[in-house]
Each structure stands twice: as C-alpha cells, then as structure tokens.
Short mmCIF file of N, CA, C and O in Angstrom, two decimals:
data_model
loop_
_atom_site.label_atom_id
_atom_site.label_comp_id
_atom_site.label_asym_id
_atom_site.label_seq_id
_atom_site.Cartn_x
_atom_site.Cartn_y
_atom_site.Cartn_z
N MET A 1 66.07 30.85 -71.81
CA MET A 1 65.68 32.19 -71.38
C MET A 1 65.76 32.29 -69.85
O MET A 1 66.19 33.26 -69.29
N LYS A 2 65.36 31.18 -69.14
CA LYS A 2 65.42 31.16 -67.68
C LYS A 2 66.83 31.29 -67.17
O LYS A 2 67.08 32.00 -66.25
N TYR A 3 67.79 30.60 -67.82
CA TYR A 3 69.14 30.65 -67.42
C TYR A 3 69.79 32.01 -67.66
O TYR A 3 70.65 32.46 -66.95
N ALA A 4 69.39 32.63 -68.76
CA ALA A 4 69.92 33.94 -69.09
C ALA A 4 69.49 34.97 -68.08
O ALA A 4 70.25 35.80 -67.69
N LEU A 5 68.23 34.88 -67.64
CA LEU A 5 67.82 35.83 -66.60
C LEU A 5 68.55 35.60 -65.28
O LEU A 5 68.91 36.55 -64.64
N MET A 6 68.79 34.37 -64.89
CA MET A 6 69.52 34.08 -63.69
C MET A 6 70.94 34.58 -63.79
O MET A 6 71.49 35.16 -62.84
N ASN A 7 71.59 34.38 -64.92
CA ASN A 7 72.98 34.89 -65.13
C ASN A 7 73.02 36.44 -65.05
O ASN A 7 73.92 36.99 -64.43
N TRP A 8 72.00 37.05 -65.64
CA TRP A 8 71.99 38.53 -65.62
C TRP A 8 71.81 39.02 -64.19
O TRP A 8 72.46 40.00 -63.81
N LEU A 9 70.95 38.37 -63.40
CA LEU A 9 70.70 38.76 -62.00
C LEU A 9 72.02 38.53 -61.25
O LEU A 9 72.38 39.36 -60.24
N ALA A 10 72.71 37.43 -61.41
CA ALA A 10 73.97 37.17 -60.70
C ALA A 10 74.98 38.20 -61.02
O ALA A 10 75.76 38.69 -60.16
N ASP A 11 75.12 38.60 -62.30
CA ASP A 11 76.11 39.62 -62.71
C ASP A 11 75.75 40.98 -62.04
O ASP A 11 76.62 41.67 -61.61
N ALA A 12 74.46 41.25 -62.00
CA ALA A 12 74.04 42.57 -61.40
C ALA A 12 74.38 42.56 -59.91
O ALA A 12 74.84 43.59 -59.32
N ALA A 13 74.19 41.45 -59.16
CA ALA A 13 74.45 41.36 -57.79
C ALA A 13 75.96 41.49 -57.53
O ALA A 13 76.38 42.18 -56.59
N ALA A 14 76.77 40.85 -58.34
CA ALA A 14 78.20 40.93 -58.17
C ALA A 14 78.72 42.36 -58.44
O ALA A 14 79.62 42.81 -57.67
N THR A 15 78.16 43.04 -59.49
CA THR A 15 78.58 44.39 -59.72
C THR A 15 78.18 45.33 -58.57
O THR A 15 78.97 46.18 -58.19
N ALA A 16 77.01 45.11 -58.03
CA ALA A 16 76.57 45.97 -56.90
C ALA A 16 77.39 45.77 -55.71
O ALA A 16 77.69 46.72 -55.00
N GLY A 17 77.72 44.55 -55.44
CA GLY A 17 78.63 44.28 -54.26
C GLY A 17 80.01 44.85 -54.39
O GLY A 17 80.60 45.40 -53.46
N THR A 18 80.57 44.82 -55.65
CA THR A 18 81.87 45.41 -55.88
C THR A 18 81.82 46.91 -55.73
O THR A 18 82.71 47.56 -55.14
N ASP A 19 80.73 47.53 -56.26
CA ASP A 19 80.59 48.98 -56.17
C ASP A 19 80.47 49.42 -54.68
O ASP A 19 81.02 50.45 -54.24
N ALA A 20 79.70 48.64 -53.89
CA ALA A 20 79.54 48.98 -52.48
C ALA A 20 80.84 48.93 -51.68
O ALA A 20 81.19 49.68 -50.90
N ALA A 21 81.65 47.84 -52.01
CA ALA A 21 82.92 47.63 -51.37
C ALA A 21 83.88 48.78 -51.72
O ALA A 21 84.59 49.26 -50.90
N ALA A 22 83.86 49.13 -52.97
CA ALA A 22 84.71 50.22 -53.40
C ALA A 22 84.32 51.56 -52.75
O ALA A 22 85.20 52.38 -52.36
N ALA A 23 83.04 51.79 -52.64
CA ALA A 23 82.57 53.02 -51.96
C ALA A 23 82.97 53.03 -50.51
O ALA A 23 83.40 54.10 -50.00
N GLY A 24 82.83 51.88 -49.86
CA GLY A 24 83.29 51.83 -48.47
C GLY A 24 84.72 52.07 -48.24
O GLY A 24 85.20 52.74 -47.30
N THR A 25 85.59 51.53 -49.17
CA THR A 25 87.04 51.77 -49.09
C THR A 25 87.32 53.25 -49.33
O THR A 25 88.22 53.78 -48.59
N GLU A 26 86.66 53.82 -50.26
CA GLU A 26 86.91 55.27 -50.54
C GLU A 26 86.54 56.11 -49.35
O GLU A 26 87.25 57.07 -48.98
N VAL A 27 85.44 55.80 -48.65
CA VAL A 27 85.00 56.58 -47.46
C VAL A 27 86.07 56.44 -46.40
O VAL A 27 86.40 57.41 -45.76
N ALA A 28 86.54 55.19 -46.21
CA ALA A 28 87.54 54.98 -45.14
C ALA A 28 88.84 55.74 -45.42
O ALA A 28 89.53 56.18 -44.55
N GLN A 29 89.23 55.78 -46.71
CA GLN A 29 90.43 56.46 -47.08
C GLN A 29 90.33 57.94 -46.95
O GLN A 29 91.30 58.60 -46.70
N GLU A 30 89.18 58.52 -47.17
CA GLU A 30 88.90 59.96 -47.14
C GLU A 30 88.91 60.44 -45.67
O GLU A 30 89.09 61.65 -45.46
N MET A 31 88.56 59.61 -44.69
CA MET A 31 88.44 60.07 -43.34
C MET A 31 89.80 60.34 -42.77
O MET A 31 90.79 59.64 -43.06
N SER A 32 89.90 61.38 -41.89
CA SER A 32 91.17 61.70 -41.20
C SER A 32 91.40 60.64 -40.16
O SER A 32 90.53 59.87 -39.80
N ALA A 33 92.59 60.69 -39.55
CA ALA A 33 92.91 59.75 -38.48
C ALA A 33 91.99 59.87 -37.28
O ALA A 33 91.52 58.90 -36.65
N GLY A 34 91.68 61.07 -36.89
CA GLY A 34 90.76 61.35 -35.75
C GLY A 34 89.39 60.82 -36.06
O GLY A 34 88.73 60.23 -35.17
N ALA A 35 88.95 61.00 -37.25
CA ALA A 35 87.59 60.57 -37.61
C ALA A 35 87.57 59.04 -37.67
O ALA A 35 86.59 58.40 -37.26
N GLN A 36 88.66 58.40 -38.08
CA GLN A 36 88.69 56.93 -38.11
C GLN A 36 88.67 56.38 -36.67
O GLN A 36 88.04 55.43 -36.41
N PHE A 37 89.41 57.08 -35.76
CA PHE A 37 89.35 56.65 -34.34
C PHE A 37 88.01 56.74 -33.78
O PHE A 37 87.54 55.79 -33.12
N ILE A 38 87.35 57.84 -34.04
CA ILE A 38 85.99 58.01 -33.58
C ILE A 38 85.02 56.96 -34.13
O ILE A 38 84.19 56.38 -33.42
N TYR A 39 85.18 56.69 -35.41
CA TYR A 39 84.36 55.68 -36.14
C TYR A 39 84.54 54.33 -35.46
O TYR A 39 83.54 53.64 -35.12
N TRP A 40 85.78 53.92 -35.20
CA TRP A 40 86.05 52.64 -34.56
C TRP A 40 85.58 52.55 -33.13
O TRP A 40 85.11 51.55 -32.60
N ALA A 41 85.76 53.69 -32.39
CA ALA A 41 85.33 53.73 -31.03
C ALA A 41 83.84 53.60 -30.87
O ALA A 41 83.33 52.92 -29.98
N VAL A 42 83.10 54.27 -31.81
CA VAL A 42 81.66 54.08 -31.73
C VAL A 42 81.25 52.68 -32.11
O VAL A 42 80.26 52.18 -31.54
N GLN A 43 81.97 52.01 -32.97
CA GLN A 43 81.66 50.63 -33.34
C GLN A 43 81.95 49.67 -32.15
O GLN A 43 81.21 48.71 -32.03
N LEU A 44 82.98 49.96 -31.40
CA LEU A 44 83.36 49.08 -30.30
C LEU A 44 82.68 49.37 -29.02
O LEU A 44 82.64 48.52 -28.08
N LEU A 45 82.14 50.61 -28.86
CA LEU A 45 81.58 50.93 -27.59
C LEU A 45 80.42 50.05 -27.09
O LEU A 45 80.43 49.67 -25.93
N PRO A 46 79.50 49.59 -27.97
CA PRO A 46 78.47 48.66 -27.45
C PRO A 46 79.05 47.37 -26.90
O PRO A 46 78.55 46.87 -25.92
N MET A 47 80.07 46.85 -27.60
CA MET A 47 80.68 45.55 -27.13
C MET A 47 81.37 45.77 -25.76
O MET A 47 81.27 44.90 -24.90
N ILE A 48 82.03 46.91 -25.56
CA ILE A 48 82.69 47.15 -24.33
C ILE A 48 81.65 47.31 -23.21
O ILE A 48 81.81 46.83 -22.09
N LEU A 49 80.56 48.04 -23.47
CA LEU A 49 79.48 48.18 -22.50
C LEU A 49 78.84 46.87 -22.13
O LEU A 49 78.51 46.61 -20.90
N ILE A 50 78.61 46.00 -23.07
CA ILE A 50 78.09 44.66 -22.76
C ILE A 50 78.99 43.91 -21.90
O ILE A 50 78.60 43.24 -20.90
N PHE A 51 80.33 43.94 -22.15
CA PHE A 51 81.27 43.25 -21.31
C PHE A 51 81.23 43.80 -19.84
O PHE A 51 81.26 43.06 -18.85
N VAL A 52 81.17 45.16 -19.73
CA VAL A 52 81.16 45.74 -18.35
C VAL A 52 79.91 45.33 -17.63
O VAL A 52 79.94 45.01 -16.46
N VAL A 53 78.78 45.31 -18.32
CA VAL A 53 77.51 44.87 -17.68
C VAL A 53 77.61 43.40 -17.25
O VAL A 53 77.24 43.06 -16.10
N PHE A 54 78.10 42.53 -18.09
CA PHE A 54 78.31 41.12 -17.70
C PHE A 54 79.25 40.99 -16.53
O PHE A 54 79.02 40.19 -15.65
N TRP A 55 80.29 41.78 -16.49
CA TRP A 55 81.28 41.73 -15.41
C TRP A 55 80.59 42.08 -14.07
O TRP A 55 80.76 41.31 -13.11
N PHE A 56 79.86 43.19 -14.03
CA PHE A 56 79.32 43.63 -12.76
C PHE A 56 78.07 42.86 -12.30
O PHE A 56 77.76 42.77 -11.12
N PHE A 57 77.30 42.29 -13.28
CA PHE A 57 76.03 41.65 -12.84
C PHE A 57 76.15 40.11 -12.88
O PHE A 57 75.35 39.44 -12.24
N LEU A 58 77.16 39.57 -13.52
CA LEU A 58 77.28 38.09 -13.57
C LEU A 58 78.58 37.56 -13.05
O LEU A 58 78.61 36.70 -12.14
N ILE A 59 79.66 37.99 -13.60
CA ILE A 59 81.00 37.39 -13.30
C ILE A 59 81.41 37.76 -11.91
O ILE A 59 81.80 36.85 -11.14
N ARG A 60 81.37 39.04 -11.50
CA ARG A 60 81.87 39.41 -10.21
C ARG A 60 81.06 38.82 -9.08
O ARG A 60 81.71 38.29 -8.11
N PRO A 61 79.72 38.86 -9.07
CA PRO A 61 78.98 38.25 -7.94
C PRO A 61 79.26 36.77 -7.91
O PRO A 61 79.29 36.20 -6.80
N GLN A 62 79.36 36.05 -9.03
CA GLN A 62 79.60 34.64 -9.00
C GLN A 62 80.96 34.23 -8.38
O GLN A 62 81.13 33.32 -7.63
N ARG A 63 81.98 35.08 -8.71
CA ARG A 63 83.28 34.89 -8.11
C ARG A 63 83.29 35.04 -6.61
O ARG A 63 83.85 34.33 -5.87
N LYS A 64 82.50 36.04 -6.20
CA LYS A 64 82.40 36.37 -4.75
C LYS A 64 81.69 35.17 -4.01
O LYS A 64 82.15 34.75 -2.93
N LYS A 65 80.64 34.68 -4.62
CA LYS A 65 79.91 33.55 -4.01
C LYS A 65 80.79 32.28 -4.00
O LYS A 65 80.80 31.55 -2.99
N ASP A 66 81.57 32.04 -5.03
CA ASP A 66 82.44 30.87 -5.07
C ASP A 66 83.56 31.00 -4.02
O ASP A 66 83.91 30.01 -3.41
N LYS A 67 84.05 32.17 -3.82
CA LYS A 67 85.12 32.44 -2.77
C LYS A 67 84.51 32.17 -1.42
O LYS A 67 85.16 31.51 -0.59
N GLU A 68 83.32 32.64 -1.13
CA GLU A 68 82.69 32.39 0.17
C GLU A 68 82.41 30.90 0.38
O GLU A 68 82.70 30.34 1.49
N ALA A 69 82.01 30.17 -0.68
CA ALA A 69 81.78 28.74 -0.51
C ALA A 69 83.10 28.04 -0.24
O ALA A 69 83.13 27.15 0.60
N GLN A 70 84.20 28.40 -0.96
CA GLN A 70 85.48 27.81 -0.73
C GLN A 70 86.00 28.06 0.64
O GLN A 70 86.58 27.17 1.36
N ASP A 71 85.84 29.28 1.13
CA ASP A 71 86.24 29.60 2.51
C ASP A 71 85.48 28.78 3.53
O ASP A 71 86.01 28.29 4.50
N MET A 72 84.17 28.57 3.33
CA MET A 72 83.37 27.74 4.19
C MET A 72 83.87 26.33 4.23
O MET A 72 84.01 25.74 5.31
N LEU A 73 84.16 25.75 3.08
CA LEU A 73 84.63 24.35 2.95
C LEU A 73 86.04 24.24 3.67
O LEU A 73 86.31 23.21 4.25
N ASN A 74 86.89 25.24 3.46
CA ASN A 74 88.17 25.20 4.13
C ASN A 74 88.16 25.35 5.65
O ASN A 74 89.04 24.94 6.35
N SER A 75 87.03 25.91 6.14
CA SER A 75 86.96 26.15 7.59
C SER A 75 86.21 24.99 8.32
O SER A 75 85.97 25.13 9.53
N LEU A 76 85.91 23.88 7.64
CA LEU A 76 85.18 22.82 8.31
C LEU A 76 86.09 22.16 9.35
O LEU A 76 87.31 22.09 9.19
N LYS A 77 85.42 21.82 10.49
CA LYS A 77 86.23 21.18 11.57
C LYS A 77 85.33 20.09 12.22
O LYS A 77 84.14 20.11 11.99
N VAL A 78 85.97 19.21 12.98
CA VAL A 78 85.24 18.14 13.70
C VAL A 78 84.30 18.79 14.66
O VAL A 78 84.64 19.74 15.35
N GLY A 79 83.08 18.22 14.66
CA GLY A 79 82.00 18.69 15.51
C GLY A 79 81.04 19.61 14.83
O GLY A 79 80.01 19.95 15.45
N ASP A 80 81.35 20.11 13.69
CA ASP A 80 80.40 20.96 12.98
C ASP A 80 79.18 20.22 12.51
O ASP A 80 79.31 19.08 12.03
N ARG A 81 78.01 20.84 12.68
CA ARG A 81 76.75 20.28 12.08
C ARG A 81 76.70 20.77 10.59
O ARG A 81 76.80 21.95 10.43
N VAL A 82 76.49 19.88 9.67
CA VAL A 82 76.51 20.24 8.28
C VAL A 82 75.32 19.67 7.56
O VAL A 82 74.69 18.75 8.01
N CYS A 83 75.03 20.29 6.39
CA CYS A 83 73.99 19.79 5.48
C CYS A 83 74.74 19.50 4.16
O CYS A 83 75.44 20.34 3.67
N THR A 84 74.45 18.31 3.57
CA THR A 84 75.11 18.02 2.34
C THR A 84 74.21 18.52 1.21
O THR A 84 73.08 18.92 1.38
N ILE A 85 74.80 18.41 -0.03
CA ILE A 85 74.03 18.88 -1.19
C ILE A 85 72.83 17.93 -1.45
O ILE A 85 71.90 18.30 -2.16
N GLY A 86 72.84 16.77 -0.82
CA GLY A 86 71.73 15.87 -0.98
C GLY A 86 70.69 16.01 0.09
O GLY A 86 69.65 15.32 0.14
N GLY A 87 70.88 16.97 1.03
CA GLY A 87 69.95 17.24 2.09
C GLY A 87 70.10 16.42 3.31
O GLY A 87 69.14 16.32 4.12
N ILE A 88 71.24 15.74 3.46
CA ILE A 88 71.51 14.92 4.67
C ILE A 88 72.19 15.78 5.72
O ILE A 88 73.21 16.45 5.50
N TYR A 89 71.59 15.80 6.94
CA TYR A 89 72.11 16.57 8.04
C TYR A 89 72.98 15.62 8.91
O TYR A 89 72.56 14.49 9.16
N GLY A 90 74.09 16.11 9.42
CA GLY A 90 74.90 15.27 10.28
C GLY A 90 75.96 16.04 10.99
O GLY A 90 76.16 17.27 10.76
N THR A 91 76.82 15.34 11.74
CA THR A 91 77.90 16.00 12.48
C THR A 91 79.23 15.37 12.01
O THR A 91 79.37 14.16 11.95
N ILE A 92 80.21 16.26 11.74
CA ILE A 92 81.46 15.79 11.26
C ILE A 92 82.20 15.16 12.48
O ILE A 92 82.36 15.70 13.52
N VAL A 93 82.70 13.90 12.25
CA VAL A 93 83.48 13.22 13.29
C VAL A 93 84.93 12.97 12.88
O VAL A 93 85.75 12.76 13.76
N ARG A 94 85.23 13.07 11.57
CA ARG A 94 86.59 12.88 11.15
C ARG A 94 86.81 13.58 9.82
O ARG A 94 85.96 13.61 8.92
N ILE A 95 87.99 14.19 9.66
CA ILE A 95 88.36 14.88 8.43
C ILE A 95 89.70 14.33 8.01
O ILE A 95 90.67 14.37 8.80
N LYS A 96 89.82 13.85 6.78
CA LYS A 96 91.07 13.42 6.24
C LYS A 96 91.19 13.92 4.86
O LYS A 96 90.44 13.45 3.97
N ASP A 97 92.06 14.89 4.61
CA ASP A 97 92.20 15.56 3.34
C ASP A 97 90.84 16.07 2.87
O ASP A 97 90.26 16.95 3.50
N ASP A 98 90.30 15.57 1.74
CA ASP A 98 89.03 16.07 1.21
C ASP A 98 87.92 15.03 1.45
O ASP A 98 86.91 15.07 0.81
N VAL A 99 88.13 14.14 2.41
CA VAL A 99 87.06 13.13 2.77
C VAL A 99 86.62 13.42 4.23
O VAL A 99 87.39 13.51 5.13
N LEU A 100 85.28 13.54 4.42
CA LEU A 100 84.71 13.79 5.66
C LEU A 100 83.87 12.58 6.14
O LEU A 100 83.17 12.00 5.28
N THR A 101 83.96 12.15 7.37
CA THR A 101 83.05 11.16 7.93
C THR A 101 82.10 11.91 8.74
O THR A 101 82.42 12.69 9.66
N VAL A 102 80.81 11.72 8.47
CA VAL A 102 79.69 12.38 9.14
C VAL A 102 78.77 11.41 9.80
O VAL A 102 78.42 10.44 9.21
N GLU A 103 78.49 11.62 11.04
CA GLU A 103 77.49 10.83 11.78
C GLU A 103 76.13 11.33 11.53
O GLU A 103 75.88 12.55 11.65
N VAL A 104 75.14 10.41 11.18
CA VAL A 104 73.82 10.83 10.79
C VAL A 104 72.80 10.14 11.68
O VAL A 104 72.94 8.91 11.89
N GLY A 105 71.78 10.83 12.08
CA GLY A 105 70.69 10.24 12.83
C GLY A 105 70.95 9.88 14.29
O GLY A 105 72.01 10.10 14.77
N GLU A 106 69.92 9.33 14.91
CA GLU A 106 70.03 8.90 16.31
C GLU A 106 71.04 7.76 16.49
O GLU A 106 71.64 7.70 17.51
N ALA A 107 71.08 6.92 15.52
CA ALA A 107 71.98 5.77 15.64
C ALA A 107 73.40 6.10 15.36
O ALA A 107 74.30 5.23 15.41
N LYS A 108 73.71 7.38 15.04
CA LYS A 108 75.06 7.77 14.77
C LYS A 108 75.71 7.04 13.63
O LYS A 108 76.85 6.63 13.77
N THR A 109 74.95 6.83 12.63
CA THR A 109 75.46 6.09 11.43
C THR A 109 76.53 6.86 10.73
O THR A 109 76.29 8.00 10.25
N PRO A 110 77.73 6.30 10.59
CA PRO A 110 78.80 7.09 9.89
C PRO A 110 78.59 7.03 8.35
O PRO A 110 78.27 5.94 7.82
N MET A 111 78.77 8.15 7.75
CA MET A 111 78.66 8.24 6.27
C MET A 111 79.85 9.04 5.83
O MET A 111 80.36 9.96 6.49
N VAL A 112 80.40 8.62 4.66
CA VAL A 112 81.60 9.30 4.13
C VAL A 112 81.21 10.21 2.96
O VAL A 112 80.53 9.77 2.03
N PHE A 113 81.66 11.44 3.00
CA PHE A 113 81.36 12.35 1.97
C PHE A 113 82.66 13.08 1.47
O PHE A 113 83.64 13.16 2.26
N ALA A 114 82.60 13.58 0.25
CA ALA A 114 83.65 14.36 -0.23
C ALA A 114 83.46 15.81 0.35
O ALA A 114 82.30 16.24 0.54
N ARG A 115 84.52 16.56 0.51
CA ARG A 115 84.41 17.91 1.13
C ARG A 115 83.45 18.75 0.20
O ARG A 115 82.72 19.56 0.75
N TRP A 116 83.56 18.69 -1.08
CA TRP A 116 82.72 19.50 -2.00
C TRP A 116 81.25 19.22 -1.87
O TRP A 116 80.42 20.00 -2.29
N ALA A 117 80.87 18.08 -1.26
CA ALA A 117 79.47 17.70 -1.15
C ALA A 117 78.76 18.37 0.02
O ALA A 117 77.60 18.18 0.22
N ILE A 118 79.48 19.21 0.78
CA ILE A 118 78.90 19.88 1.92
C ILE A 118 78.29 21.22 1.43
O ILE A 118 79.02 22.00 0.76
N LYS A 119 77.01 21.46 1.68
CA LYS A 119 76.36 22.65 1.21
C LYS A 119 76.57 23.81 2.16
O LYS A 119 76.86 24.88 1.74
N ASN A 120 76.34 23.58 3.46
CA ASN A 120 76.56 24.60 4.45
C ASN A 120 76.78 24.04 5.81
O ASN A 120 76.53 22.85 6.07
N ILE A 121 77.22 24.93 6.74
CA ILE A 121 77.35 24.60 8.10
C ILE A 121 76.14 25.09 8.87
O ILE A 121 75.72 26.28 8.67
N ASP A 122 75.48 24.19 9.63
CA ASP A 122 74.20 24.63 10.30
C ASP A 122 74.53 25.23 11.67
O ASP A 122 75.37 24.66 12.40
N THR A 123 73.83 26.29 12.02
CA THR A 123 73.91 26.77 13.35
C THR A 123 72.74 26.22 14.19
O THR A 123 72.84 26.20 15.43
N LEU A 124 71.71 25.76 13.51
CA LEU A 124 70.53 25.19 14.15
C LEU A 124 70.59 23.66 13.97
O LEU A 124 70.84 23.20 12.94
N SER A 125 70.43 22.97 15.11
CA SER A 125 70.54 21.49 15.06
C SER A 125 69.14 20.94 14.57
O SER A 125 68.10 21.35 15.07
N VAL A 126 69.23 20.01 13.62
CA VAL A 126 67.96 19.41 13.07
C VAL A 126 67.99 17.92 13.52
O VAL A 126 68.91 17.28 13.35
N THR A 127 66.79 17.51 14.10
CA THR A 127 66.74 16.11 14.58
C THR A 127 65.39 15.55 14.12
O THR A 127 64.60 16.21 13.49
N ASN A 128 65.18 14.31 14.51
CA ASN A 128 63.92 13.61 14.17
C ASN A 128 62.75 14.15 15.05
O ASN A 128 62.93 14.96 15.97
N ASP A 129 61.56 13.64 14.84
CA ASP A 129 60.39 14.10 15.56
C ASP A 129 60.50 13.74 17.06
O ASP A 129 59.93 14.41 17.89
N SER A 130 61.19 12.67 17.33
CA SER A 130 61.32 12.24 18.75
C SER A 130 62.22 13.19 19.55
O SER A 130 62.15 13.24 20.76
N GLU A 131 63.03 13.97 18.86
CA GLU A 131 63.97 14.93 19.49
C GLU A 131 63.53 16.37 19.17
O GLU A 131 62.78 16.59 18.26
N GLN A 132 63.90 17.25 20.03
CA GLN A 132 63.62 18.64 19.77
C GLN A 132 64.76 19.34 19.13
O GLN A 132 65.87 18.90 19.24
N LEU A 133 64.49 20.46 18.50
CA LEU A 133 65.53 21.30 17.98
C LEU A 133 66.28 21.91 19.07
O LEU A 133 65.75 22.35 20.05
N ILE A 134 67.64 21.93 19.00
CA ILE A 134 68.47 22.50 20.03
C ILE A 134 68.80 23.90 19.71
O ILE A 134 69.17 24.28 18.67
#
C-alpha cells in the first residue's frame, strides 16, 4: 500500500511537470518576434544592471587604484624616503631591476626589498625619538 501511494505521487508529479513544460512551449510559440524580444530583454535586464553596478562601484575604482600604485612603483628613484608594506621606513640607496636597497635607521643599515613591497613614498621624514621630524 505504501509503495503504491509513492508510485501514484511520482506519476502525478511527472505528469504535472510535462504539462507545465508543454504549456510553456505553447506560450513561447504563440508570442510574436517582438514580444519574444521584450520577454528576453526583461529577463536579461537585471543581470545587465548588476554588471553595470559592479563595473562602476568595484572594478573601475580598483583598476584606477592599481594603476596609481604601479605608476608610483615605476617612479621610485634613489634618495626617496619610502615605507614598506611591513611598516619599515627608509631611504632608497640603490635600485637594480625590481630589487631595492633601502637604508634604515640611524646606523644606515642596508635592507633589500622587492619593488612590490613598497607601500608609498613619504614626503615627511620619520625618525627615532632622538631625532626630530624634518
């Protein structure tokens, strides 16, 4: 009895699904070409709007920020005061390809960094407590 009821429910669901698919096909065939275009345009419009919003609020500003960072890295020169992504302040003393040698602290300790590890170029000189800001 239990299996008969399950089979009957499965048959009913399959029949309903077939009827719905047939009805959808008939509606699509009855629409004119203009109506079909409008139907698909209305279906795609939300996806297009989401893409436009993502473009103007996420993709475009990020590309602009990346371009500015790349321009800053390309403009590095000997003598620039820089801050690394690790928070180390120093002065560039040598540049060779993508490797920078930076002098750090009062003892002028040389440290080697990759070019991509530079966060920004400082206009304000940062020193220890024994020295003043220049």
